[in-house]
XYZ file of C-alpha atoms in Angstrom:
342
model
C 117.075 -95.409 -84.177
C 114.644 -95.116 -81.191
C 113.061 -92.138 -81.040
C 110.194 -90.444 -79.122
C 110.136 -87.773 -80.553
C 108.364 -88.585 -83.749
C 105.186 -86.403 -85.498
C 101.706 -88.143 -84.549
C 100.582 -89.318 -87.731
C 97.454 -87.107 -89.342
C 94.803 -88.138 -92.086
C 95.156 -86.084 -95.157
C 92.596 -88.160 -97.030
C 89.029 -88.852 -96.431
C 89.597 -92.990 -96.780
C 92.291 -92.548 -94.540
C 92.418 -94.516 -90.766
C 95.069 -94.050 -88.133
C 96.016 -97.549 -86.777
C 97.463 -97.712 -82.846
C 100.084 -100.475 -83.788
C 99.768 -103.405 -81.372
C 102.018 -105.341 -83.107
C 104.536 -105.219 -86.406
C 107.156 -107.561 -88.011
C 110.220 -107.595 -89.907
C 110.090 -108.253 -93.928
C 113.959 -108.360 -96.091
C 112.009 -104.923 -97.612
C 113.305 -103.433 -94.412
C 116.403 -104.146 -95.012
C 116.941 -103.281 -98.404
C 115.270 -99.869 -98.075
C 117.238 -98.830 -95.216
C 120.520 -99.123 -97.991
C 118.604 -97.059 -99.980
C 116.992 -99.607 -102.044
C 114.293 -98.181 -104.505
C 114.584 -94.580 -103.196
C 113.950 -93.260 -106.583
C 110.726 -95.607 -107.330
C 109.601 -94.906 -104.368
C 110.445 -91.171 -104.277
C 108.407 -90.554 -107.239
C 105.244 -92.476 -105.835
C 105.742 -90.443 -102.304
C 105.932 -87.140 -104.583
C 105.097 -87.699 -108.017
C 105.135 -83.704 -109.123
C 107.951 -82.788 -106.870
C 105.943 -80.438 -104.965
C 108.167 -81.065 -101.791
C 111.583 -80.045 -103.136
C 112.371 -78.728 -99.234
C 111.582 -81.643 -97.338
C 113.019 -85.443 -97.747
C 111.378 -88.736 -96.779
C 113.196 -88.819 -93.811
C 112.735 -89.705 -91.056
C 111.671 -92.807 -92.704
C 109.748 -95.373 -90.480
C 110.477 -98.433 -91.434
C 108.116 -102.068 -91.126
C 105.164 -103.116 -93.624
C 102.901 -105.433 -91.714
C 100.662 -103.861 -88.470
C 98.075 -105.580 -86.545
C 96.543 -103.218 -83.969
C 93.180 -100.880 -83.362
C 91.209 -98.391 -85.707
C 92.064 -95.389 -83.580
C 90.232 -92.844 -85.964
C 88.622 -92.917 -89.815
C 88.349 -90.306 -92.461
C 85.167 -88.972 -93.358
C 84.870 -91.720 -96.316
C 85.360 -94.875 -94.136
C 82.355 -96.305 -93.783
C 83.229 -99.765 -93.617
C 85.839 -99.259 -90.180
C 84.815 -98.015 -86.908
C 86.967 -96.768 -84.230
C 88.190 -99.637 -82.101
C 87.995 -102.599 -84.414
C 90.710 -104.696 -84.474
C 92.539 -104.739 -87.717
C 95.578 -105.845 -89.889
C 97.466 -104.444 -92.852
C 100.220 -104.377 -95.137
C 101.240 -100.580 -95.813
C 103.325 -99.916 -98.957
C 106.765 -99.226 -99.270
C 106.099 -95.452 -100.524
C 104.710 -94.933 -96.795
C 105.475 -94.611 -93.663
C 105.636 -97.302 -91.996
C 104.455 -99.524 -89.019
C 107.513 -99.678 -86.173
C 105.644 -96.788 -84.604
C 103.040 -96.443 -82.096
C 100.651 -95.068 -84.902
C 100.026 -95.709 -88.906
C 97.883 -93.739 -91.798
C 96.929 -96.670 -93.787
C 94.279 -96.443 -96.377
C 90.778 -98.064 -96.167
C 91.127 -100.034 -98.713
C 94.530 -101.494 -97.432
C 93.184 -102.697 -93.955
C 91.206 -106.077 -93.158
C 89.820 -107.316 -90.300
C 92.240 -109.332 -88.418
C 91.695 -112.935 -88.071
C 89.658 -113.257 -84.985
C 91.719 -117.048 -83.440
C 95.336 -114.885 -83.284
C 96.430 -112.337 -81.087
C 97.914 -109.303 -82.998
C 101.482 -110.777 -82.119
C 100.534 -113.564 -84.352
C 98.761 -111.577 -86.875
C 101.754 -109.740 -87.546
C 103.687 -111.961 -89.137
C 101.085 -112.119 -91.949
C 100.108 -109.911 -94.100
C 103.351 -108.219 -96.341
C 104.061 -112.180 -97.434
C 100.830 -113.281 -97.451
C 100.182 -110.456 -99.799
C 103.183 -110.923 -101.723
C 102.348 -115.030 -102.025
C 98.861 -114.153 -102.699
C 100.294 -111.574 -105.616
C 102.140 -114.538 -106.843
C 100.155 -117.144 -106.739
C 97.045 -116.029 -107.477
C 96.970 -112.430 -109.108
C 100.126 -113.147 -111.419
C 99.709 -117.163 -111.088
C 96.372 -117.535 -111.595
C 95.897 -120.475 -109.309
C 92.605 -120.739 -106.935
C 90.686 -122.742 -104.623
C 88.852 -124.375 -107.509
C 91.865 -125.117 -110.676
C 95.132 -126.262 -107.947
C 93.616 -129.833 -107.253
C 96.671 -132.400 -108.187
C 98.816 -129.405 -109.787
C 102.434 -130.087 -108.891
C 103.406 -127.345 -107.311
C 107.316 -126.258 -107.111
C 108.299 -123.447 -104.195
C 111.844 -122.321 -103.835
C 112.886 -120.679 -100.678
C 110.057 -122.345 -98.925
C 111.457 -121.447 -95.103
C 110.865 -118.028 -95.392
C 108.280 -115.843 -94.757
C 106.775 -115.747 -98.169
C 107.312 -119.936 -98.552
C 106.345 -120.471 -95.332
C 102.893 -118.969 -96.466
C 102.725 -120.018 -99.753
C 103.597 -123.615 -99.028
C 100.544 -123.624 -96.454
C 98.263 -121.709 -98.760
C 99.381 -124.603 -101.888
C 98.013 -127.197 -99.184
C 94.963 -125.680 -98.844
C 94.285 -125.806 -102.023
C 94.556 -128.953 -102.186
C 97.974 -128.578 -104.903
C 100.784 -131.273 -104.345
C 103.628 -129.309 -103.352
C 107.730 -129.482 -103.451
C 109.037 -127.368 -101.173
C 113.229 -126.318 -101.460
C 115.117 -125.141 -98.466
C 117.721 -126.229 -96.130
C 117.910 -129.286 -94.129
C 117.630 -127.587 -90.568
C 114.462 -126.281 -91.935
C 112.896 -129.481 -93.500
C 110.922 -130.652 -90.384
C 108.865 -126.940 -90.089
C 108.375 -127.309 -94.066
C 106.769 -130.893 -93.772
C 104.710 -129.933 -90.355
C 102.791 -127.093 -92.835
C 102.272 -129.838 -95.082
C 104.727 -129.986 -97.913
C 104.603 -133.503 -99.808
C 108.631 -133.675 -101.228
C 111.050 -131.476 -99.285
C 114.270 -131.197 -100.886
C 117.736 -130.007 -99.259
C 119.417 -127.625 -101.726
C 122.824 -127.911 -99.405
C 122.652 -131.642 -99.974
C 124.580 -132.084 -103.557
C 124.029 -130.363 -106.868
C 119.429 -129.164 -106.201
C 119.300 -129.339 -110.072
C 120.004 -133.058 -110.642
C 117.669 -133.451 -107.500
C 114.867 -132.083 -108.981
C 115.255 -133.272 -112.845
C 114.762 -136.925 -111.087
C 111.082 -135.521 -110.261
C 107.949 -135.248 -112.650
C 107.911 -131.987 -114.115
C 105.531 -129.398 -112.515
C 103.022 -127.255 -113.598
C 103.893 -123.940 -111.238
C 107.261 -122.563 -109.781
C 107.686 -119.740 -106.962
C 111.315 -118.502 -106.754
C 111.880 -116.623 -103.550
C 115.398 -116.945 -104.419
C 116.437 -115.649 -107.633
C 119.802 -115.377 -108.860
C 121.379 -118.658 -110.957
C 117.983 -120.616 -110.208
C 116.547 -118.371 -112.837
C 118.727 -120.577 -115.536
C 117.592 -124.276 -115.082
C 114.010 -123.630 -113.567
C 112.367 -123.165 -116.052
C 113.313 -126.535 -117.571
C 111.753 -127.753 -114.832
C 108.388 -127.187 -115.924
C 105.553 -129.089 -118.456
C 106.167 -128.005 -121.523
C 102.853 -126.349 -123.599
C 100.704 -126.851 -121.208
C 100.305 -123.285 -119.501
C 102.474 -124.067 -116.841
C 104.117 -121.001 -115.196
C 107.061 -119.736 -113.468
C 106.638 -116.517 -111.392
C 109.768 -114.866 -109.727
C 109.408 -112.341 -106.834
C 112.934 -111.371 -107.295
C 113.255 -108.937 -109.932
C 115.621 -105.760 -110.745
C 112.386 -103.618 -111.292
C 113.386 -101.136 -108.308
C 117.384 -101.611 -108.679
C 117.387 -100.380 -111.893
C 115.179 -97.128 -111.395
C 117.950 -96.476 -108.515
C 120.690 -97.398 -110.984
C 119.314 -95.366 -114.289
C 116.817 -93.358 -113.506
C 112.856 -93.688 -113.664
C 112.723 -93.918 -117.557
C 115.603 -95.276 -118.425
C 115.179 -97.835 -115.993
C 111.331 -98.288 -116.764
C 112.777 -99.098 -120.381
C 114.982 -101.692 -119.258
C 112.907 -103.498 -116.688
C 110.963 -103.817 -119.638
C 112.909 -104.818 -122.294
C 114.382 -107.644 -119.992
C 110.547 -109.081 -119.124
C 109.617 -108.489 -122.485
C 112.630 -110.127 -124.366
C 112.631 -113.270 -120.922
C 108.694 -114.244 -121.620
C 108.832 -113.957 -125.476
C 111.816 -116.475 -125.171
C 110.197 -119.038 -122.473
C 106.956 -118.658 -124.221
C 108.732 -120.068 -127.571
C 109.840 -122.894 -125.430
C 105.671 -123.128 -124.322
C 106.284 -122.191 -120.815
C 104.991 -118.771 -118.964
C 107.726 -116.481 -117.421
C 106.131 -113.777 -114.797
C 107.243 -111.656 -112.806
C 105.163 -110.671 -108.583
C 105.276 -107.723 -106.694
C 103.734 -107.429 -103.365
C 100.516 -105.687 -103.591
C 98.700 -103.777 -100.661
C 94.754 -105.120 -101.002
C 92.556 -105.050 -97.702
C 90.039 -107.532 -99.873
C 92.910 -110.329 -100.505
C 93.387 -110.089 -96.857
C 89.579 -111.007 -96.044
C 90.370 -114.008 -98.186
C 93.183 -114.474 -96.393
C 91.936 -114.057 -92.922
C 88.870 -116.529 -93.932
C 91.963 -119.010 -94.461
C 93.540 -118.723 -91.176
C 90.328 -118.384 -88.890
C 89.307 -121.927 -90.610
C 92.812 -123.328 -89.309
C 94.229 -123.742 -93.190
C 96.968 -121.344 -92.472
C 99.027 -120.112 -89.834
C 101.257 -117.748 -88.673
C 104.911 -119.161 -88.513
C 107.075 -116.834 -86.227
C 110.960 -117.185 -85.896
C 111.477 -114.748 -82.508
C 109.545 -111.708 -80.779
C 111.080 -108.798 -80.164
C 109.538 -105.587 -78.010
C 109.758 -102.191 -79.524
C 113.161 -100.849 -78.144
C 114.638 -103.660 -79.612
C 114.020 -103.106 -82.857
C 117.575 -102.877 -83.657
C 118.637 -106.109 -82.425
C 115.610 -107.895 -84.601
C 117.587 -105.815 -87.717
C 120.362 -107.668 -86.882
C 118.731 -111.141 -86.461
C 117.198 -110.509 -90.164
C 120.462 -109.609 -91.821
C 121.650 -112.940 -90.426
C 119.037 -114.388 -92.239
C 117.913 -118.424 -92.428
C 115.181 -117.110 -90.825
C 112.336 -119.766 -90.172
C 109.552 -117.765 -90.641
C 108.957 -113.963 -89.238
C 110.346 -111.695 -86.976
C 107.677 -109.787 -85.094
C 107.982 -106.680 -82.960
C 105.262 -106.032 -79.940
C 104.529 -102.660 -80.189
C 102.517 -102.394 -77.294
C 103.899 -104.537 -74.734
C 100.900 -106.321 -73.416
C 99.148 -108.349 -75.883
């Protein structure tokens, strides 16, 4: 809903800033968390002690990614200034960025790549972080050990492939990219070697008739999960890292320890199996880090990456770009202009 009468954000902490949001964008987060989707996770990260038993979340503001202006800094930000031009990814256990003002912490924000305007910066940082948690964090690939690795991305038209086919490239990794045929052309132009349709007959059989690979992303989960993994060089540290997991639907299902003990058990019991097999089985979360966004930015202001935006909407829109997303086949992002001029 579109409201104006919302609370202007305060710091509470001293390594706190307060953003003016110049621009935001869409993530499937959004979506999921306005069902309800990890309320209890998140619940317990908002208020770990239950010291607010009067108040709920709500309102909730909604939207992860900002790109806008340092309007003020806690006492222990030394390394922001008001006015500076900045992008972030804020966590799910805050409040969020479709607002005309953000708390983010210091350690959260980056400067924002200096060759896009905040529209375009936008659309980068929640799956650039989440790629970059994947990839890199969990993955363990870099700039200096991706050279020749076959590299295997599924869901690559997204936001999060979209990124982590480009950031592959960079790296100079060979990469197969999955996703549909109407979205084969924008996969090749950011520089995928072998695109593969998964509409076009059975995407298993396609991809046994390839040499197996050393790394898989799954953006897409589900029955992939099964025959993957096959997919991969046997005892030779190659890994498969999945960003769908039922970490947060199961605390909403059984509760934070019960569902703590299962997410558990089912990562524990899934890599001891693979692992007998000699392949890695991980599981990525997004992960708010201002210093993976320097890298990040370094990337995109040396023309290795780029932003790849589906539609702009303007603020008072917003719902009509939650209806575009729950469509979904989205090529790339859908970005909101906060403040209308950009």
């Amino acid at each position: 809903r579109f409201t104006r009468e919302m609370m202007f954000p305060i710091i509470h902490f001293p390594n706190e800033v307060i953003i003016k949001v110049h621009a935001a964008s869409l993530n499937p987060i959004d979506l999921s968390m306005r069902s309800g989707y990890g309320a209890t996770a998140l619940n317990m990260k908002r208020d770990p002690l239950k010291l607010k038993t009067g108040e709920t979340e709500f309102p909730l503001t909604l939207g992860r990614d900002v790109s806008g202006v340092v309007m003020e800094c806690g006492l222990g930000v030394s390394y922001f200034k008001p006015g500076d031009e900045v992008w972030a990814a804020i966590p799910p256990w805050k409040q969020g960025t479709l607002s005309e003002f953000v708390v983010a912490s210091g350690n959260e924000v980056s400067f924002k790549p200096k060759c896009l305007s905040h529209t375009e910066a936008a659309a980068l940082p929640y799956v650039g972080l989440t790629a970059w948690s994947a990839l890199n964090q969990v993955g363990g690939l870099n700039q200096s050990n991706c050279s020749g690795k076959r590299i295997l991305i599924l869901g690559a038209s997204g936001g999060v492939g979209t990124f982590a086919v480009q950031l592959m490239k960079a790296w100079d990794a060979h990469v197969t990219a999955v996703c549909s045929h109407d979205a084969s052309t924008l996969v090749k132009k950011l520089g995928a070697d072998d695109v593969i349709d998964y509409k076009s007959g059975n995407l298993e059989e396609q991809l046994k008739t390839l040499p197996l690979f050393d790394f898989i992303l799954d953006n897409v989960g589900g029955s992939t999960e099964k025959w993957a993994l096959d997919l991969l060089k046997k005892w030779s540290g190659a890994t498969y890292v999945t960003l769908v997991t039922p970490f947060l639907i199961n605390m909403d299902r059984l509760g934070v320890a019960d569902g703590m003990l299962q997410t558990g058990v089912t990562v524990g019991s899934k890599t001891l199996k693979h692992l007998l097999k000699g392949v890695h089985y991980r599981w990525a979360f997004f992960m708010p880090s201002g210093p993976s966004l320097d890298e990040i930015a370094e990337l995109v202001d040396s023309g290795k990456i780029q932003p790849v935006i589906d539609e702009v909407f303007s603020f008072s829109e917003v719902p009509e770009a939650f209806l575009k997303l729950e469509g979904g086949h989205a090529r790339g992002k859908t970005v909101i202009n906060v403040v209308s001029r950009q």
